[in-house]
């Protein structure tokens, strides 16, 4: 089993920045990739960014150039640095861990971009 705990969400003005953290514990050796997803009200959940064990990253077109995903293996933590936020980034952000046999979700953290 893998447990994921997100933090760092909140209210920010348009153009502002936030950094989300996702701390993993448990059977972390089984994890080969992690991703950040978001779900806005009335919308489907979408992949925002992902990072593999080797450090390869992938981003949704809507966040390229503004968001950066990174991982600190020593801390078992994945980060999502979000810059130049706009109202369309408002959503619940969740991290997901992938293992060969399963996947795990965190509880999510709310990000609200509003003036």
Short mmCIF file of N, CA and C in Angstrom, two decimals:
data_model
loop_
_atom_site.label_atom_id
_atom_site.label_comp_id
_atom_site.label_asym_id
_atom_site.label_seq_id
_atom_site.Cartn_x
_atom_site.Cartn_y
_atom_site.Cartn_z
N UNK A 1 0.83 -1.20 0.00
CA UNK A 1 0.00 0.00 0.00
C UNK A 1 0.87 1.25 0.00
N UNK A 2 0.34 2.27 -0.62
CA UNK A 2 1.01 3.57 -0.68
C UNK A 2 0.02 4.61 -0.17
N UNK A 3 0.50 5.48 0.68
CA UNK A 3 -0.31 6.59 1.16
C UNK A 3 0.26 7.89 0.59
N UNK A 4 -0.64 8.75 0.15
CA UNK A 4 -0.25 10.03 -0.44
C UNK A 4 -0.96 11.16 0.30
N UNK A 5 -0.22 12.18 0.65
CA UNK A 5 -0.80 13.33 1.34
C UNK A 5 -0.39 14.60 0.61
N UNK A 6 -1.38 15.30 0.08
CA UNK A 6 -1.10 16.56 -0.63
C UNK A 6 -1.19 17.74 0.34
N UNK A 7 -0.49 18.79 -0.01
CA UNK A 7 -0.58 20.04 0.74
C UNK A 7 -0.19 21.19 -0.18
N UNK A 8 -0.49 22.40 0.25
CA UNK A 8 -0.05 23.57 -0.47
C UNK A 8 -1.14 24.30 -1.25
N UNK A 9 -2.35 23.77 -1.26
CA UNK A 9 -3.42 24.46 -1.95
C UNK A 9 -3.86 25.71 -1.21
N UNK A 10 -4.73 26.48 -1.85
CA UNK A 10 -5.24 27.68 -1.21
C UNK A 10 -5.84 28.64 -2.21
N UNK A 11 -6.04 29.85 -1.75
CA UNK A 11 -6.60 30.92 -2.57
C UNK A 11 -5.47 31.83 -3.04
N UNK A 12 -5.46 32.10 -4.32
CA UNK A 12 -4.42 32.96 -4.88
C UNK A 12 -5.05 33.85 -5.95
N UNK A 13 -4.49 35.02 -6.13
CA UNK A 13 -4.99 35.94 -7.16
C UNK A 13 -4.46 35.54 -8.53
N UNK A 14 -5.17 35.91 -9.58
CA UNK A 14 -4.66 35.66 -10.93
C UNK A 14 -3.26 36.23 -11.10
N UNK A 15 -2.41 35.44 -11.74
CA UNK A 15 -1.02 35.82 -11.90
C UNK A 15 -0.12 35.35 -10.78
N UNK A 16 -0.70 34.84 -9.73
CA UNK A 16 0.07 34.38 -8.58
C UNK A 16 0.62 32.97 -8.75
N UNK A 17 1.27 32.50 -7.69
CA UNK A 17 1.92 31.19 -7.72
C UNK A 17 1.56 30.38 -6.47
N UNK A 18 1.60 29.09 -6.64
CA UNK A 18 1.46 28.15 -5.53
C UNK A 18 2.37 26.96 -5.80
N UNK A 19 2.78 26.31 -4.73
CA UNK A 19 3.51 25.06 -4.88
C UNK A 19 2.80 23.98 -4.10
N UNK A 20 2.40 22.94 -4.80
CA UNK A 20 1.76 21.80 -4.18
C UNK A 20 2.80 20.73 -3.88
N UNK A 21 2.58 20.02 -2.78
CA UNK A 21 3.45 18.91 -2.40
C UNK A 21 2.62 17.65 -2.25
N UNK A 22 3.23 16.54 -2.57
CA UNK A 22 2.59 15.24 -2.40
C UNK A 22 3.62 14.31 -1.76
N UNK A 23 3.40 14.00 -0.50
CA UNK A 23 4.33 13.15 0.24
C UNK A 23 3.83 11.71 0.21
N UNK A 24 4.70 10.80 -0.17
CA UNK A 24 4.35 9.39 -0.26
C UNK A 24 4.96 8.61 0.89
N UNK A 25 4.23 7.61 1.35
CA UNK A 25 4.74 6.72 2.38
C UNK A 25 4.19 5.33 2.12
N UNK A 26 4.76 4.35 2.80
CA UNK A 26 4.32 2.97 2.60
C UNK A 26 5.25 2.26 1.63
N UNK A 27 4.68 1.52 0.71
CA UNK A 27 5.46 0.72 -0.25
C UNK A 27 5.95 1.57 -1.41
N UNK A 28 6.77 2.55 -1.08
CA UNK A 28 7.18 3.53 -2.09
C UNK A 28 8.12 2.93 -3.13
N UNK A 29 8.79 1.84 -2.80
CA UNK A 29 9.70 1.22 -3.78
C UNK A 29 8.94 0.71 -4.99
N UNK A 30 7.64 0.47 -4.82
CA UNK A 30 6.84 -0.05 -5.93
C UNK A 30 6.43 1.03 -6.93
N UNK A 31 6.62 2.28 -6.58
CA UNK A 31 6.17 3.39 -7.42
C UNK A 31 7.16 3.63 -8.56
N UNK A 32 6.64 3.71 -9.79
CA UNK A 32 7.53 4.02 -10.91
C UNK A 32 7.22 5.36 -11.56
N UNK A 33 6.08 5.93 -11.23
CA UNK A 33 5.74 7.25 -11.77
C UNK A 33 4.70 7.90 -10.87
N UNK A 34 4.66 9.23 -10.94
CA UNK A 34 3.63 9.95 -10.19
C UNK A 34 3.08 11.06 -11.05
N UNK A 35 1.84 11.40 -10.80
CA UNK A 35 1.19 12.42 -11.59
C UNK A 35 0.34 13.34 -10.75
N UNK A 36 0.11 14.52 -11.29
CA UNK A 36 -0.82 15.47 -10.69
C UNK A 36 -2.03 15.57 -11.62
N UNK A 37 -3.20 15.47 -11.04
CA UNK A 37 -4.45 15.60 -11.77
C UNK A 37 -5.27 16.72 -11.15
N UNK A 38 -6.24 17.21 -11.90
CA UNK A 38 -7.14 18.20 -11.34
C UNK A 38 -8.55 17.98 -11.86
N UNK A 39 -9.50 18.39 -11.05
CA UNK A 39 -10.89 18.30 -11.44
C UNK A 39 -11.61 19.57 -11.02
N UNK A 40 -12.10 20.28 -12.01
CA UNK A 40 -12.88 21.49 -11.76
C UNK A 40 -14.35 21.11 -11.64
N UNK A 41 -15.15 21.93 -11.01
CA UNK A 41 -16.59 21.62 -10.86
C UNK A 41 -17.25 21.38 -12.21
N UNK A 42 -17.95 20.27 -12.32
CA UNK A 42 -18.66 19.95 -13.55
C UNK A 42 -17.78 19.45 -14.68
N UNK A 43 -16.51 19.26 -14.40
CA UNK A 43 -15.58 18.83 -15.45
C UNK A 43 -15.00 17.47 -15.11
N UNK A 44 -14.47 16.81 -16.13
CA UNK A 44 -13.79 15.55 -15.89
C UNK A 44 -12.40 15.81 -15.33
N UNK A 45 -11.92 14.82 -14.58
CA UNK A 45 -10.56 14.94 -14.06
C UNK A 45 -9.58 14.84 -15.22
N UNK A 46 -8.55 15.66 -15.17
CA UNK A 46 -7.57 15.66 -16.24
C UNK A 46 -6.16 15.60 -15.68
N UNK A 47 -5.27 15.01 -16.47
CA UNK A 47 -3.87 14.97 -16.10
C UNK A 47 -3.26 16.34 -16.30
N UNK A 48 -2.57 16.81 -15.30
CA UNK A 48 -1.89 18.10 -15.38
C UNK A 48 -0.42 17.90 -15.72
N UNK A 49 0.24 17.02 -14.97
CA UNK A 49 1.67 16.78 -15.17
C UNK A 49 2.03 15.45 -14.55
N UNK A 50 3.08 14.84 -15.09
CA UNK A 50 3.56 13.58 -14.53
C UNK A 50 5.07 13.55 -14.58
N UNK A 51 5.63 12.70 -13.73
CA UNK A 51 7.08 12.52 -13.71
C UNK A 51 7.38 11.06 -13.46
N UNK A 52 8.28 10.52 -14.27
CA UNK A 52 8.66 9.11 -14.12
C UNK A 52 9.77 8.97 -13.09
N UNK A 53 10.08 7.73 -12.78
CA UNK A 53 11.18 7.48 -11.85
C UNK A 53 12.51 8.00 -12.36
N UNK A 54 12.65 8.02 -13.68
CA UNK A 54 13.88 8.52 -14.28
C UNK A 54 13.90 10.02 -14.47
N UNK A 55 12.79 10.67 -14.11
CA UNK A 55 12.75 12.12 -14.20
C UNK A 55 12.10 12.67 -15.45
N UNK A 56 11.61 11.81 -16.33
CA UNK A 56 10.92 12.30 -17.52
C UNK A 56 9.60 12.94 -17.14
N UNK A 57 9.36 14.13 -17.65
CA UNK A 57 8.13 14.85 -17.30
C UNK A 57 7.21 15.00 -18.51
N UNK A 58 5.95 15.18 -18.19
CA UNK A 58 4.93 15.35 -19.22
C UNK A 58 3.91 16.35 -18.70
N UNK A 59 3.42 17.24 -19.58
CA UNK A 59 2.51 18.29 -19.15
C UNK A 59 1.30 18.39 -20.10
N UNK A 60 0.20 18.78 -19.53
CA UNK A 60 -0.95 19.15 -20.34
C UNK A 60 -0.62 20.44 -21.08
N UNK A 61 -1.14 20.58 -22.28
CA UNK A 61 -0.85 21.77 -23.08
C UNK A 61 -1.25 23.05 -22.34
N UNK A 62 -2.31 22.98 -21.57
CA UNK A 62 -2.83 24.18 -20.91
C UNK A 62 -1.91 24.71 -19.81
N UNK A 63 -0.95 23.90 -19.36
CA UNK A 63 -0.09 24.36 -18.27
C UNK A 63 1.38 24.44 -18.68
N UNK A 64 1.70 24.05 -19.89
CA UNK A 64 3.09 24.09 -20.33
C UNK A 64 3.64 25.51 -20.24
N UNK A 65 4.83 25.61 -19.70
CA UNK A 65 5.46 26.92 -19.54
C UNK A 65 5.06 27.63 -18.26
N UNK A 66 4.04 27.11 -17.57
CA UNK A 66 3.61 27.75 -16.32
C UNK A 66 3.80 26.83 -15.11
N UNK A 67 3.62 25.53 -15.30
CA UNK A 67 3.73 24.57 -14.22
C UNK A 67 5.00 23.74 -14.38
N UNK A 68 5.56 23.35 -13.25
CA UNK A 68 6.73 22.49 -13.26
C UNK A 68 6.55 21.39 -12.22
N UNK A 69 6.69 20.16 -12.67
CA UNK A 69 6.60 19.01 -11.75
C UNK A 69 8.02 18.53 -11.46
N UNK A 70 8.24 18.17 -10.22
CA UNK A 70 9.56 17.68 -9.82
C UNK A 70 9.39 16.68 -8.69
N UNK A 71 10.42 15.90 -8.46
CA UNK A 71 10.36 14.94 -7.37
C UNK A 71 11.66 14.96 -6.59
N UNK A 72 11.52 14.79 -5.28
CA UNK A 72 12.66 14.69 -4.39
C UNK A 72 12.62 13.27 -3.82
N UNK A 73 13.43 12.40 -4.37
CA UNK A 73 13.39 11.00 -3.96
C UNK A 73 13.83 10.82 -2.51
N UNK A 74 14.69 11.68 -2.04
CA UNK A 74 15.15 11.56 -0.66
C UNK A 74 14.00 11.84 0.33
N UNK A 75 13.08 12.69 -0.09
CA UNK A 75 11.95 13.04 0.77
C UNK A 75 10.68 12.32 0.36
N UNK A 76 10.77 11.48 -0.68
CA UNK A 76 9.58 10.77 -1.17
C UNK A 76 8.44 11.73 -1.46
N UNK A 77 8.78 12.83 -2.08
CA UNK A 77 7.80 13.90 -2.31
C UNK A 77 7.86 14.37 -3.75
N UNK A 78 6.69 14.63 -4.30
CA UNK A 78 6.57 15.21 -5.63
C UNK A 78 5.95 16.60 -5.47
N UNK A 79 6.45 17.53 -6.27
CA UNK A 79 5.99 18.91 -6.18
C UNK A 79 5.36 19.34 -7.51
N UNK A 80 4.48 20.30 -7.41
CA UNK A 80 3.93 20.95 -8.59
C UNK A 80 4.02 22.45 -8.35
N UNK A 81 4.97 23.07 -9.01
CA UNK A 81 5.11 24.52 -8.94
C UNK A 81 4.21 25.13 -10.00
N UNK A 82 3.30 25.97 -9.57
CA UNK A 82 2.32 26.57 -10.48
C UNK A 82 2.51 28.08 -10.48
N UNK A 83 2.86 28.62 -11.64
CA UNK A 83 3.09 30.05 -11.80
C UNK A 83 2.07 30.64 -12.76
N UNK A 84 1.92 31.94 -12.69
CA UNK A 84 1.02 32.66 -13.57
C UNK A 84 -0.37 31.99 -13.62
N UNK A 85 -0.90 31.74 -12.46
CA UNK A 85 -2.19 31.06 -12.36
C UNK A 85 -3.31 31.92 -12.89
N UNK A 86 -4.30 31.28 -13.47
CA UNK A 86 -5.49 32.00 -13.92
C UNK A 86 -6.74 31.29 -13.39
N UNK A 87 -7.87 31.91 -13.59
CA UNK A 87 -9.11 31.38 -13.01
C UNK A 87 -9.45 29.98 -13.51
N UNK A 88 -8.99 29.65 -14.70
CA UNK A 88 -9.27 28.32 -15.25
C UNK A 88 -8.45 27.23 -14.56
N UNK A 89 -7.50 27.61 -13.74
CA UNK A 89 -6.72 26.62 -12.99
C UNK A 89 -7.42 26.23 -11.69
N UNK A 90 -8.52 26.87 -11.37
CA UNK A 90 -9.27 26.53 -10.15
C UNK A 90 -9.79 25.10 -10.24
N UNK A 91 -9.43 24.29 -9.25
CA UNK A 91 -9.82 22.88 -9.25
C UNK A 91 -9.33 22.23 -7.97
N UNK A 92 -9.76 21.00 -7.78
CA UNK A 92 -9.15 20.15 -6.75
C UNK A 92 -8.00 19.40 -7.42
N UNK A 93 -6.83 19.53 -6.85
CA UNK A 93 -5.63 18.90 -7.39
C UNK A 93 -5.30 17.66 -6.55
N UNK A 94 -5.08 16.56 -7.25
CA UNK A 94 -4.77 15.30 -6.56
C UNK A 94 -3.53 14.69 -7.18
N UNK A 95 -2.75 14.02 -6.35
CA UNK A 95 -1.62 13.30 -6.90
C UNK A 95 -1.95 11.81 -6.96
N UNK A 96 -1.28 11.16 -7.87
CA UNK A 96 -1.51 9.74 -8.12
C UNK A 96 -0.17 9.05 -8.26
N UNK A 97 -0.06 7.89 -7.63
CA UNK A 97 1.16 7.10 -7.72
C UNK A 97 0.87 5.82 -8.48
N UNK A 98 1.77 5.47 -9.38
CA UNK A 98 1.60 4.29 -10.22
C UNK A 98 2.62 3.23 -9.80
N UNK A 99 2.10 2.02 -9.56
CA UNK A 99 2.99 0.88 -9.39
C UNK A 99 2.64 -0.14 -10.47
N UNK A 100 3.39 -1.21 -10.53
CA UNK A 100 3.15 -2.21 -11.58
C UNK A 100 1.80 -2.89 -11.43
N UNK A 101 1.30 -2.95 -10.22
CA UNK A 101 0.07 -3.70 -9.98
C UNK A 101 -1.09 -2.84 -9.51
N UNK A 102 -0.84 -1.57 -9.24
CA UNK A 102 -1.92 -0.77 -8.65
C UNK A 102 -1.63 0.71 -8.87
N UNK A 103 -2.60 1.53 -8.50
CA UNK A 103 -2.36 2.96 -8.45
C UNK A 103 -3.07 3.51 -7.23
N UNK A 104 -2.57 4.64 -6.75
CA UNK A 104 -3.04 5.19 -5.49
C UNK A 104 -3.29 6.69 -5.65
N UNK A 105 -4.29 7.16 -4.93
CA UNK A 105 -4.66 8.58 -4.98
C UNK A 105 -4.51 9.23 -3.62
N UNK A 106 -4.15 10.50 -3.64
CA UNK A 106 -4.21 11.29 -2.44
C UNK A 106 -5.61 11.85 -2.25
N UNK A 107 -5.79 12.61 -1.19
CA UNK A 107 -7.14 13.10 -0.86
C UNK A 107 -7.50 14.35 -1.64
N UNK A 108 -6.52 15.01 -2.22
CA UNK A 108 -6.77 16.21 -2.99
C UNK A 108 -6.61 17.48 -2.18
N UNK A 109 -6.28 18.55 -2.88
CA UNK A 109 -6.16 19.86 -2.24
C UNK A 109 -6.77 20.90 -3.16
N UNK A 110 -7.53 21.81 -2.59
CA UNK A 110 -8.25 22.80 -3.38
C UNK A 110 -7.34 23.96 -3.75
N UNK A 111 -7.37 24.31 -5.02
CA UNK A 111 -6.70 25.51 -5.52
C UNK A 111 -7.77 26.42 -6.11
N UNK A 112 -7.84 27.62 -5.59
CA UNK A 112 -8.81 28.60 -6.07
C UNK A 112 -8.08 29.85 -6.53
N UNK A 113 -8.29 30.20 -7.78
CA UNK A 113 -7.68 31.39 -8.34
C UNK A 113 -8.78 32.42 -8.54
N UNK A 114 -8.70 33.49 -7.78
CA UNK A 114 -9.77 34.49 -7.82
C UNK A 114 -9.24 35.83 -7.32
N UNK A 115 -9.79 36.89 -7.90
CA UNK A 115 -9.42 38.22 -7.43
C UNK A 115 -10.40 38.70 -6.36
#
